[in-house]
PDB file of C-alpha atoms in Angstrom:
ATOM      1  CA  MET A  83      17.351   4.532  13.105  1.00 53.00           C
ATOM      2  CA  PRO A  84      16.084   6.687  14.755  1.00 63.00           C
ATOM      3  CA  VAL A  85      13.723   6.967  12.390  1.00 62.00           C
ATOM      4  CA  GLU A  86      10.412   7.876  12.986  1.00 68.00           C
ATOM      5  CA  ALA A  87       8.355   6.234   9.881  1.00 67.00           C
ATOM      6  CA  SER A  88       6.513   3.231   9.331  1.00 69.00           C
ATOM      7  CA  GLY A  89       4.886   1.244   6.688  1.00 74.00           C
ATOM      8  CA  THR A  90       4.049  -1.974   5.474  1.00 79.00           C
ATOM      9  CA  LEU A  91       5.345  -4.850   3.563  1.00 83.00           C
ATOM     10  CA  VAL A  92       4.678  -8.840   2.409  1.00 88.00           C
ATOM     11  CA  HIS A  93       7.420 -11.184   3.340  1.00 88.00           C
ATOM     12  CA  ALA A  94       6.834 -14.074   0.935  1.00 94.00           C
ATOM     13  CA  ARG A  95       9.774 -16.672   0.383  1.00 95.00           C
ATOM     14  CA  ILE A  96       8.235 -19.586  -2.840  1.00 95.00           C
ATOM     15  CA  ALA A  97       9.795 -23.307  -2.284  1.00 94.00           C
ATOM     16  CA  PRO A  98       9.442 -26.707  -4.127  1.00 92.00           C
ATOM     17  CA  ALA A  99       6.763 -28.374  -2.239  1.00 89.00           C
ATOM     18  CA  ASP A 100       7.595 -30.940   0.029  1.00 87.00           C
ATOM     19  CA  ASP A 101       4.635 -33.455  -1.330  1.00 82.00           C
ATOM     20  CA  GLY A 102       4.647 -33.324  -5.095  1.00 77.00           C
ATOM     21  CA  PRO A 103       3.805 -31.349  -8.571  1.00 80.00           C
ATOM     22  CA  GLY A 104       3.550 -27.128  -7.335  1.00 82.00           C
ATOM     23  CA  TRP A 105       5.508 -24.971  -4.780  1.00 94.00           C
ATOM     24  CA  THR A 106       4.937 -23.344  -1.480  1.00 95.00           C
ATOM     25  CA  LEU A 107       4.309 -19.968  -0.344  1.00 96.00           C
ATOM     26  CA  THR A 108       5.509 -19.140   3.209  1.00 95.00           C
ATOM     27  CA  TRP A 109       4.215 -15.166   3.636  1.00 92.00           C
ATOM     28  CA  SER A 110       4.487 -12.479   6.503  1.00 90.00           C
ATOM     29  CA  ASN A 111       1.515  -9.507   6.213  1.00 87.00           C
ATOM     30  CA  ALA A 112       2.457  -6.671   8.093  1.00 85.00           C
ATOM     31  CA  GLY A 113      -0.538  -4.516   6.908  1.00 80.00           C
ATOM     32  CA  HIS A 114       0.481  -4.942   3.132  1.00 85.00           C
ATOM     33  CA  PRO A 115      -2.582  -5.393   0.863  1.00 92.00           C
ATOM     34  CA  PRO A 116      -3.341  -9.045   0.677  1.00 94.00           C
ATOM     35  CA  PRO A 117      -0.902 -11.101  -2.142  1.00 96.00           C
ATOM     36  CA  LEU A 118      -4.119 -12.863  -4.611  1.00 97.00           C
ATOM     37  CA  LEU A 119      -3.350 -16.233  -6.035  1.00 98.00           C
ATOM     38  CA  ARG A 120      -5.610 -17.538  -9.131  1.00 98.00           C
ATOM     39  CA  THR A 121      -5.752 -21.250  -8.808  1.00 96.00           C
ATOM     40  CA  PRO A 122      -6.028 -23.226 -12.890  1.00 95.00           C
ATOM     41  CA  ASP A 123      -9.953 -23.860 -12.303  1.00 96.00           C
ATOM     42  CA  GLY A 124     -10.271 -19.327 -11.821  1.00 96.00           C
ATOM     43  CA  ARG A 125     -11.151 -18.943  -8.755  1.00 97.00           C
ATOM     44  CA  VAL A 126      -9.071 -16.452  -6.693  1.00 98.00           C
ATOM     45  CA  ALA A 127      -8.556 -16.533  -3.011  1.00 97.00           C
ATOM     46  CA  VAL A 128      -7.146 -13.508  -0.956  1.00 96.00           C
ATOM     47  CA  LEU A 129      -4.551 -14.033   1.248  1.00 96.00           C
ATOM     48  CA  ALA A 130      -6.217 -12.161   3.252  1.00 90.00           C
ATOM     49  CA  GLU A 131      -3.793 -13.594   7.024  1.00 82.00           C
ATOM     50  CA  HIS A 132      -1.642 -10.540   8.445  1.00 75.00           C
ATOM     51  CA  ASP A 133       0.013  -8.882  11.121  1.00 73.00           C
ATOM     52  CA  ILE A 134      -0.054  -5.497  12.560  1.00 67.00           C
ATOM     53  CA  LEU A 135       2.303  -2.286   9.668  1.00 63.00           C
ATOM     54  CA  LEU A 136       5.561  -1.815  11.020  1.00 66.00           C
ATOM     55  CA  HIS A 137       5.582   1.692  13.064  1.00 61.00           C
ATOM     56  CA  HIS A 138       7.956   2.533  16.033  1.00 61.00           C
ATOM     57  CA  THR A 139       5.250   3.097  18.887  1.00 65.00           C
ATOM     58  CA  LEU A 140       3.384  -0.362  17.872  1.00 66.00           C
ATOM     59  CA  GLY A 141       6.552  -1.692  19.651  1.00 65.00           C
ATOM     60  CA  PRO A 142       8.370  -4.953  18.770  1.00 68.00           C
ATOM     61  CA  PHE A 143       5.410  -8.014  18.604  1.00 70.00           C
ATOM     62  CA  PRO A 144       6.444 -11.644  16.882  1.00 73.00           C
ATOM     63  CA  ARG A 145       5.487 -11.360  13.640  1.00 77.00           C
ATOM     64  CA  THR A 146       3.467 -15.098  12.085  1.00 84.00           C
ATOM     65  CA  GLU A 147       3.968 -16.988   9.031  1.00 90.00           C
ATOM     66  CA  ALA A 148       0.799 -17.763   6.717  1.00 93.00           C
ATOM     67  CA  ARG A 149       1.230 -20.987   4.377  1.00 94.00           C
ATOM     68  CA  ARG A 150      -0.298 -21.658   1.234  1.00 94.00           C
ATOM     69  CA  ASP A 151       0.518 -24.387  -1.725  1.00 93.00           C
ATOM     70  CA  LEU A 152       0.866 -23.298  -5.213  1.00 94.00           C
ATOM     71  CA  PRO A 153      -0.448 -25.797  -7.825  1.00 92.00           C
ATOM     72  CA  PRO A 154       1.185 -26.206 -11.754  1.00 92.00           C
ATOM     73  CA  GLY A 155      -0.500 -23.083 -13.544  1.00 94.00           C
ATOM     74  CA  SER A 156      -1.380 -21.017 -10.417  1.00 95.00           C
ATOM     75  CA  THR A 157      -0.785 -17.318 -10.705  1.00 97.00           C
ATOM     76  CA  LEU A 158       0.389 -15.584  -7.558  1.00 97.00           C
ATOM     77  CA  LEU A 159      -0.104 -11.641  -7.713  1.00 97.00           C
ATOM     78  CA  LEU A 160       1.714  -9.010  -5.566  1.00 96.00           C
ATOM     79  CA  TYR A 161       0.922  -5.501  -5.603  1.00 94.00           C
ATOM     80  CA  THR A 162       1.582  -2.193  -3.517  1.00 90.00           C
ATOM     81  CA  ASP A 163      -1.513  -0.597  -2.062  1.00 89.00           C
ATOM     82  CA  GLY A 164      -1.112   2.547  -5.059  1.00 88.00           C
ATOM     83  CA  LEU A 165      -2.712   0.058  -7.049  1.00 90.00           C
ATOM     84  CA  VAL A 166      -6.144  -0.211  -4.879  1.00 89.00           C
ATOM     85  CA  GLU A 167      -6.131   2.374  -2.178  1.00 85.00           C
ATOM     86  CA  ARG A 168      -8.030   5.873  -3.875  1.00 81.00           C
ATOM     87  CA  ARG A 169      -8.708   9.355  -1.756  1.00 82.00           C
ATOM     88  CA  GLY A 170     -12.341   9.045  -1.067  1.00 82.00           C
ATOM     89  CA  HIS A 171     -12.994   5.473  -2.644  1.00 84.00           C
ATOM     90  CA  ASP A 172     -13.401   2.280  -0.763  1.00 88.00           C
ATOM     91  CA  ILE A 173     -10.207   0.324  -0.614  1.00 86.00           C
ATOM     92  CA  ASP A 174     -12.668  -2.879  -0.677  1.00 91.00           C
ATOM     93  CA  ALA A 175     -14.400  -2.362  -3.965  1.00 93.00           C
ATOM     94  CA  SER A 176     -11.238  -1.367  -5.368  1.00 92.00           C
ATOM     95  CA  THR A 177      -9.843  -4.661  -4.500  1.00 94.00           C
ATOM     96  CA  ALA A 178     -12.176  -7.148  -5.352  1.00 95.00           C
ATOM     97  CA  ARG A 179     -12.131  -5.025  -9.230  1.00 95.00           C
ATOM     98  CA  LEU A 180      -8.415  -6.861  -9.274  1.00 96.00           C
ATOM     99  CA  VAL A 181      -9.851  -9.858  -7.878  1.00 97.00           C
ATOM    100  CA  ALA A 182     -12.474  -9.923 -10.819  1.00 96.00           C
ATOM    101  CA  LEU A 183     -10.080  -8.765 -13.660  1.00 96.00           C
ATOM    102  CA  LEU A 184      -7.427 -11.991 -12.084  1.00 97.00           C
ATOM    103  CA  ALA A 185      -9.993 -14.247 -12.391  1.00 97.00           C
ATOM    104  CA  ARG A 186     -10.937 -13.171 -16.095  1.00 96.00           C
ATOM    105  CA  HIS A 187      -7.546 -12.748 -17.138  1.00 96.00           C
ATOM    106  CA  GLY A 188      -5.557 -14.710 -15.175  1.00 94.00           C
ATOM    107  CA  ALA A 189      -4.706 -18.166 -17.515  1.00 94.00           C
ATOM    108  CA  ARG A 190      -3.095 -14.711 -19.712  1.00 95.00           C
ATOM    109  CA  PRO A 191       0.923 -14.462 -20.289  1.00 95.00           C
ATOM    110  CA  PRO A 192       1.717 -12.585 -16.978  1.00 95.00           C
ATOM    111  CA  ALA A 193       3.117  -9.579 -19.769  1.00 95.00           C
ATOM    112  CA  GLU A 194      -0.891  -9.516 -21.107  1.00 96.00           C
ATOM    113  CA  LEU A 195      -2.808 -10.067 -17.735  1.00 96.00           C
ATOM    114  CA  LEU A 196      -0.015  -7.307 -16.071  1.00 95.00           C
ATOM    115  CA  ARG A 197      -1.774  -4.300 -19.001  1.00 93.00           C
ATOM    116  CA  HIS A 198      -5.932  -5.786 -18.098  1.00 93.00           C
ATOM    117  CA  ILE A 199      -4.401  -5.266 -15.124  1.00 94.00           C
ATOM    118  CA  GLY A 200      -3.672  -1.739 -15.854  1.00 90.00           C
ATOM    119  CA  ALA A 201      -6.080  -0.610 -17.986  1.00 89.00           C
ATOM    120  CA  GLY A 202      -8.955  -1.903 -15.203  1.00 86.00           C
ATOM    121  CA  LEU A 203      -7.333  -0.186 -12.178  1.00 86.00           C
ATOM    122  CA  ALA A 204      -4.492   1.670 -12.097  1.00 76.00           C
ATOM    123  CA  GLN A 205      -4.664   6.296 -12.542  1.00 68.00           C
ATOM    124  CA  ALA A 206      -3.041   8.134 -15.119  1.00 68.00           C
ATOM    125  CA  ALA A 207      -1.415  10.001 -12.692  1.00 70.00           C
ATOM    126  CA  PRO A 208      -1.299   7.975  -9.658  1.00 67.00           C
ATOM    127  CA  GLU A 209      -0.995   9.264  -5.950  1.00 70.00           C
ATOM    128  CA  ASP A 210       0.982   6.262  -4.088  1.00 73.00           C
ATOM    129  CA  ASP A 211       3.586   3.672  -6.028  1.00 82.00           C
ATOM    130  CA  VAL A 212       2.003   0.992  -7.931  1.00 86.00           C
ATOM    131  CA  VAL A 213       3.780  -2.250  -8.453  1.00 89.00           C
ATOM    132  CA  VAL A 214       2.431  -5.488  -9.679  1.00 93.00           C
ATOM    133  CA  LEU A 215       4.577  -9.015  -9.338  1.00 94.00           C
ATOM    134  CA  ALA A 216       2.509 -11.645 -11.424  1.00 96.00           C
ATOM    135  CA  LEU A 217       3.805 -15.048 -11.251  1.00 95.00           C
ATOM    136  CA  ARG A 218       3.362 -17.907 -12.784  1.00 95.00           C
ATOM    137  CA  VAL A 219       3.603 -21.352 -11.544  1.00 92.00           C
ATOM    138  CA  PRO A 220       5.754 -23.679 -13.756  1.00 88.00           C
TER     139      PRO A 220
END
């Protein structure tokens, strides 16, 4: 398309694990905020593997995929940059707050977890879109 726009995205695929219980996440990240994975023991991993964002001037660079096992009881969190990015604020500090919220409240039911995240990070009048998806691995 002849549109001079750029963007970020995470393309994720979840499939049953080949070698046991749980699931496997395969993803490719084009400059989007990293997915977060909370394991049942309460540890949170920032899935930071990524490529450059999507923009017509950057060329058709190859994209890479990363994989991670999702043990039963884990919580995968995907979110848009509007949740953690604010003018004049450090995005890494906001992401660290999100990691702490997920570590503290990640064992709660997903709807309750999302309420805690919204109360802890979302602005009343956000400057950008805010979308959060929490997936609990059965």
